């Protein structure tokens, strides 16, 4: 096979392109009608009450941390098996990241280890938990909520890998990632390797109105144009020194910066692309499940497979991970065949930045053992059946044939 196969790839259709072109010809390039349309459609897709579109997933995490008042001295728990941004958002606000190890079966934050961590410190030591729906597998947020409530913690769900994913709660109901029922805030990314591609882009979902309003302000410089929120007097707003005023209304130009916010907005044409892609999200998810099933069926009885993502209800299959003994050998062998598998993730606590803050090798044995073996196989809706067979054949060839 001559063409190269990446681990993930976006799919841009003619309809996507047409939609973006129409927005480029319209009156709005940013903060126009596409933003609200995308937010409404996305919140209905995940089942949340509110959604806030943002420039990318990283700034979404930053705003979550700000909205939840993370500050110096705040200790927040997350998993080392994630993209660094899940942890970095705590550092942006001066807080301390406390990594807690994964469950080697699920690859997710091990709730029992989090419980032990919380038990071993006085109540009030920790402020929040950031579980990550790694690879697309949904965390049991009902269990995390119960634990968080016991210790007065908030939850930010990093659902970047899991739009459309869900877990089954204790009543047997499907609880979609980002639906706002258990986590205070959830975040998504629209980077090209994610399920929904907008070039760059992010979303926060929540059911909390006060947090929602705070996020809207923080997204745009901390400025509000909502008359009912104004803090200064009408006199000051009008700018007159003549009292009393005949005016009883704030002038139309008036706005207030009430908090230190940012410009973390998404453009209208990116929102249009996201909205157009969202229409195909269910079909894409179905295709990901088919691909996962084919990998699983090919590998599940093979002794060279030490672990794999598996067939899990509600899994959104952003990634399909297998664990093998000679991971470096397999990675290089696949590369020589133009198959560009990827490693998710180098444990975050071993990044030099976090080592400088005190983390070290040996701290997270399950994550570190997982890292020695994990490799993410190509997984995206347009992966052809023949390409997938080729990948599977190469993996068997590397391990001595069928
Ligand atoms: C992609 C990703 C992010 C960051 O999203 P960007 O849009 O790239 O900033 C955060 N967390 C996880 C788990 C991700 O996969």
PDB file of N, CA and C and ligand atoms in Angstrom, residues 7 55-61 81-87 132-135 158-161 187-194 199-203 318-319 344-345, ligand 1:
ATOM      1  N   UNK A   7      -3.076   7.931  12.415  1.00  0.00           N
ATOM      2  CA  UNK A   7      -3.889   7.331  13.492  1.00  0.00           C
ATOM      3  C   UNK A   7      -5.269   7.976  13.559  1.00  0.00           C
ATOM      4  N   UNK A  55     -12.424  29.060  21.464  1.00  0.00           N
ATOM      5  CA  UNK A  55     -11.386  28.973  20.436  1.00  0.00           C
ATOM      6  C   UNK A  55     -10.740  27.594  20.343  1.00  0.00           C
ATOM      7  N   UNK A  56     -10.642  26.872  21.451  1.00  0.00           N
ATOM      8  CA  UNK A  56     -10.096  25.507  21.440  1.00  0.00           C
ATOM      9  C   UNK A  56     -10.387  24.837  22.780  1.00  0.00           C
ATOM     10  N   UNK A  57     -10.014  23.575  22.883  1.00  0.00           N
ATOM     11  CA  UNK A  57     -10.302  22.818  24.105  1.00  0.00           C
ATOM     12  C   UNK A  57      -9.459  23.272  25.292  1.00  0.00           C
ATOM     13  N   UNK A  58      -8.262  23.752  25.005  1.00  0.00           N
ATOM     14  CA  UNK A  58      -7.367  24.189  26.084  1.00  0.00           C
ATOM     15  C   UNK A  58      -7.912  25.434  26.781  1.00  0.00           C
ATOM     16  N   UNK A  59      -8.380  26.399  26.006  1.00  0.00           N
ATOM     17  CA  UNK A  59      -8.951  27.598  26.650  1.00  0.00           C
ATOM     18  C   UNK A  59     -10.276  27.244  27.336  1.00  0.00           C
ATOM     19  N   UNK A  60     -10.971  26.232  26.818  1.00  0.00           N
ATOM     20  CA  UNK A  60     -12.191  25.769  27.498  1.00  0.00           C
ATOM     21  C   UNK A  60     -11.824  25.286  28.906  1.00  0.00           C
ATOM     22  N   UNK A  61     -10.746  24.526  29.003  1.00  0.00           N
ATOM     23  CA  UNK A  61     -10.288  24.054  30.317  1.00  0.00           C
ATOM     24  C   UNK A  61      -9.875  25.232  31.207  1.00  0.00           C
ATOM     25  N   UNK A  81      -2.725   9.876  32.370  1.00  0.00           N
ATOM     26  CA  UNK A  81      -2.896   9.396  30.993  1.00  0.00           C
ATOM     27  C   UNK A  81      -3.906  10.300  30.291  1.00  0.00           C
ATOM     28  N   UNK A  82      -3.409  11.459  29.899  1.00  0.00           N
ATOM     29  CA  UNK A  82      -4.218  12.453  29.207  1.00  0.00           C
ATOM     30  C   UNK A  82      -3.306  13.424  28.505  1.00  0.00           C
ATOM     31  N   UNK A  83      -3.917  14.255  27.659  1.00  0.00           N
ATOM     32  CA  UNK A  83      -3.178  15.347  27.035  1.00  0.00           C
ATOM     33  C   UNK A  83      -2.895  16.394  28.122  1.00  0.00           C
ATOM     34  N   UNK A  84      -1.711  16.978  28.057  1.00  0.00           N
ATOM     35  CA  UNK A  84      -1.239  17.855  29.139  1.00  0.00           C
ATOM     36  C   UNK A  84      -2.227  18.955  29.531  1.00  0.00           C
ATOM     37  N   UNK A  85      -3.033  19.409  28.583  1.00  0.00           N
ATOM     38  CA  UNK A  85      -3.941  20.535  28.867  1.00  0.00           C
ATOM     39  C   UNK A  85      -4.921  20.227  30.006  1.00  0.00           C
ATOM     40  N   UNK A  86      -5.289  18.942  30.162  1.00  0.00           N
ATOM     41  CA  UNK A  86      -6.214  18.578  31.247  1.00  0.00           C
ATOM     42  C   UNK A  86      -5.637  18.993  32.608  1.00  0.00           C
ATOM     43  N   UNK A  87      -4.328  18.875  32.741  1.00  0.00           N
ATOM     44  CA  UNK A  87      -3.665  19.240  33.992  1.00  0.00           C
ATOM     45  C   UNK A  87      -3.259  20.720  33.988  1.00  0.00           C
ATOM     46  N   UNK A 132     -10.966  12.240  32.859  1.00  0.00           N
ATOM     47  CA  UNK A 132     -10.855  12.349  31.392  1.00  0.00           C
ATOM     48  C   UNK A 132     -11.483  11.093  30.777  1.00  0.00           C
ATOM     49  N   UNK A 133     -12.386  11.284  29.841  1.00  0.00           N
ATOM     50  CA  UNK A 133     -13.014  10.145  29.151  1.00  0.00           C
ATOM     51  C   UNK A 133     -12.031   9.630  28.102  1.00  0.00           C
ATOM     52  N   UNK A 134     -10.917   9.103  28.586  1.00  0.00           N
ATOM     53  CA  UNK A 134      -9.783   8.762  27.729  1.00  0.00           C
ATOM     54  C   UNK A 134     -10.151   7.737  26.655  1.00  0.00           C
ATOM     55  N   UNK A 135      -9.686   8.009  25.446  1.00  0.00           N
ATOM     56  CA  UNK A 135      -9.882   7.166  24.264  1.00  0.00           C
ATOM     57  C   UNK A 135     -11.343   7.149  23.797  1.00  0.00           C
ATOM     58  N   UNK A 158     -13.281  16.125  31.287  1.00  0.00           N
ATOM     59  CA  UNK A 158     -12.605  16.354  30.005  1.00  0.00           C
ATOM     60  C   UNK A 158     -13.129  15.286  29.039  1.00  0.00           C
ATOM     61  N   UNK A 159     -14.098  15.717  28.213  1.00  0.00           N
ATOM     62  CA  UNK A 159     -14.782  14.782  27.311  1.00  0.00           C
ATOM     63  C   UNK A 159     -14.321  14.971  25.861  1.00  0.00           C
ATOM     64  N   UNK A 160     -13.092  15.491  25.693  1.00  0.00           N
ATOM     65  CA  UNK A 160     -12.568  15.746  24.336  1.00  0.00           C
ATOM     66  C   UNK A 160     -12.610  14.507  23.445  1.00  0.00           C
ATOM     67  N   UNK A 161     -12.450  13.330  24.057  1.00  0.00           N
ATOM     68  CA  UNK A 161     -12.414  12.106  23.258  1.00  0.00           C
ATOM     69  C   UNK A 161     -13.798  11.472  23.089  1.00  0.00           C
ATOM     70  N   UNK A 187     -15.835  19.632  28.974  1.00  0.00           N
ATOM     71  CA  UNK A 187     -15.219  20.315  27.828  1.00  0.00           C
ATOM     72  C   UNK A 187     -14.997  19.359  26.663  1.00  0.00           C
ATOM     73  N   UNK A 188     -15.027  19.948  25.469  1.00  0.00           N
ATOM     74  CA  UNK A 188     -14.817  19.218  24.215  1.00  0.00           C
ATOM     75  C   UNK A 188     -13.839  20.010  23.347  1.00  0.00           C
ATOM     76  N   UNK A 189     -13.243  19.324  22.378  1.00  0.00           N
ATOM     77  CA  UNK A 189     -12.322  19.982  21.444  1.00  0.00           C
ATOM     78  C   UNK A 189     -12.736  19.653  20.012  1.00  0.00           C
ATOM     79  N   UNK A 190     -12.504  20.612  19.118  1.00  0.00           N
ATOM     80  CA  UNK A 190     -12.803  20.386  17.695  1.00  0.00           C
ATOM     81  C   UNK A 190     -11.541  20.459  16.849  1.00  0.00           C
ATOM     82  N   UNK A 191     -10.437  20.041  17.449  1.00  0.00           N
ATOM     83  CA  UNK A 191      -9.165  19.873  16.732  1.00  0.00           C
ATOM     84  C   UNK A 191      -9.382  18.790  15.656  1.00  0.00           C
ATOM     85  N   UNK A 192      -8.666  18.887  14.525  1.00  0.00           N
ATOM     86  CA  UNK A 192      -8.917  17.949  13.413  1.00  0.00           C
ATOM     87  C   UNK A 192      -8.866  16.458  13.752  1.00  0.00           C
ATOM     88  N   UNK A 193      -8.102  16.038  14.761  1.00  0.00           N
ATOM     89  CA  UNK A 193      -8.095  14.593  15.058  1.00  0.00           C
ATOM     90  C   UNK A 193      -9.303  14.156  15.880  1.00  0.00           C
ATOM     91  N   UNK A 194     -10.072  15.106  16.407  1.00  0.00           N
ATOM     92  CA  UNK A 194     -11.213  14.747  17.250  1.00  0.00           C
ATOM     93  C   UNK A 194     -12.426  14.387  16.377  1.00  0.00           C
ATOM     94  N   UNK A 199     -11.156  22.887  12.638  1.00  0.00           N
ATOM     95  CA  UNK A 199      -9.836  23.521  12.501  1.00  0.00           C
ATOM     96  C   UNK A 199      -9.238  23.621  13.890  1.00  0.00           C
ATOM     97  N   UNK A 200      -9.726  24.583  14.639  1.00  0.00           N
ATOM     98  CA  UNK A 200      -9.546  24.650  16.087  1.00  0.00           C
ATOM     99  C   UNK A 200     -10.937  24.933  16.628  1.00  0.00           C
ATOM    100  N   UNK A 201     -11.145  24.634  17.878  1.00  0.00           N
ATOM    101  CA  UNK A 201     -12.445  24.941  18.470  1.00  0.00           C
ATOM    102  C   UNK A 201     -12.632  24.161  19.748  1.00  0.00           C
ATOM    103  N   UNK A 202     -13.495  24.680  20.599  1.00  0.00           N
ATOM    104  CA  UNK A 202     -13.781  23.999  21.860  1.00  0.00           C
ATOM    105  C   UNK A 202     -15.182  24.319  22.321  1.00  0.00           C
ATOM    106  N   UNK A 203     -15.645  23.568  23.314  1.00  0.00           N
ATOM    107  CA  UNK A 203     -16.991  23.800  23.859  1.00  0.00           C
ATOM    108  C   UNK A 203     -16.983  23.427  25.327  1.00  0.00           C
ATOM    109  N   UNK A 318     -12.569   7.349  20.248  1.00  0.00           N
ATOM    110  CA  UNK A 318     -11.649   8.329  19.652  1.00  0.00           C
ATOM    111  C   UNK A 318     -10.360   7.602  19.291  1.00  0.00           C
ATOM    112  N   UNK A 319      -9.967   6.673  20.172  1.00  0.00           N
ATOM    113  CA  UNK A 319      -8.748   5.891  19.942  1.00  0.00           C
ATOM    114  C   UNK A 319      -9.074   4.412  20.079  1.00  0.00           C
ATOM    115  N   UNK A 344      -0.610   7.259  23.076  1.00  0.00           N
ATOM    116  CA  UNK A 344      -1.434   8.104  23.956  1.00  0.00           C
ATOM    117  C   UNK A 344      -1.488   7.509  25.340  1.00  0.00           C
ATOM    118  N   UNK A 345      -0.896   8.103  26.301  1.00  0.00           N
ATOM    119  CA  UNK A 345      -0.075   9.292  26.219  1.00  0.00           C
ATOM    120  C   UNK A 345       1.233   9.022  26.954  1.00  0.00           C
TER     121      UNK A 345
HETATM  122  C1  LIG B   1      -7.395  17.596  22.349  1.00  0.00           C
HETATM  123  C2  LIG B   1      -7.481  17.529  23.817  1.00  0.00           C
HETATM  124  C3  LIG B   1      -7.450  18.674  24.623  1.00  0.00           C
HETATM  125  C4  LIG B   1      -7.160  20.049  24.114  1.00  0.00           C
HETATM  126  O1  LIG B   1      -7.931  20.456  23.064  1.00  0.00           O
HETATM  127  P1  LIG B   1      -7.368  21.539  22.006  1.00  0.00           P
HETATM  128  O2  LIG B   1      -8.588  21.900  21.250  1.00  0.00           O
HETATM  129  O3  LIG B   1      -6.343  20.848  21.177  1.00  0.00           O
HETATM  130  O4  LIG B   1      -6.816  22.670  22.778  1.00  0.00           O
HETATM  131  C5  LIG B   1      -7.630  18.518  25.992  1.00  0.00           C
HETATM  132  N1  LIG B   1      -7.811  17.309  26.543  1.00  0.00           N
HETATM  133  C6  LIG B   1      -7.829  16.186  25.804  1.00  0.00           C
HETATM  134  C7  LIG B   1      -8.043  14.867  26.474  1.00  0.00           C
HETATM  135  C8  LIG B   1      -7.642  16.258  24.424  1.00  0.00           C
HETATM  136  O5  LIG B   1      -7.627  15.135  23.694  1.00  0.00           O
END
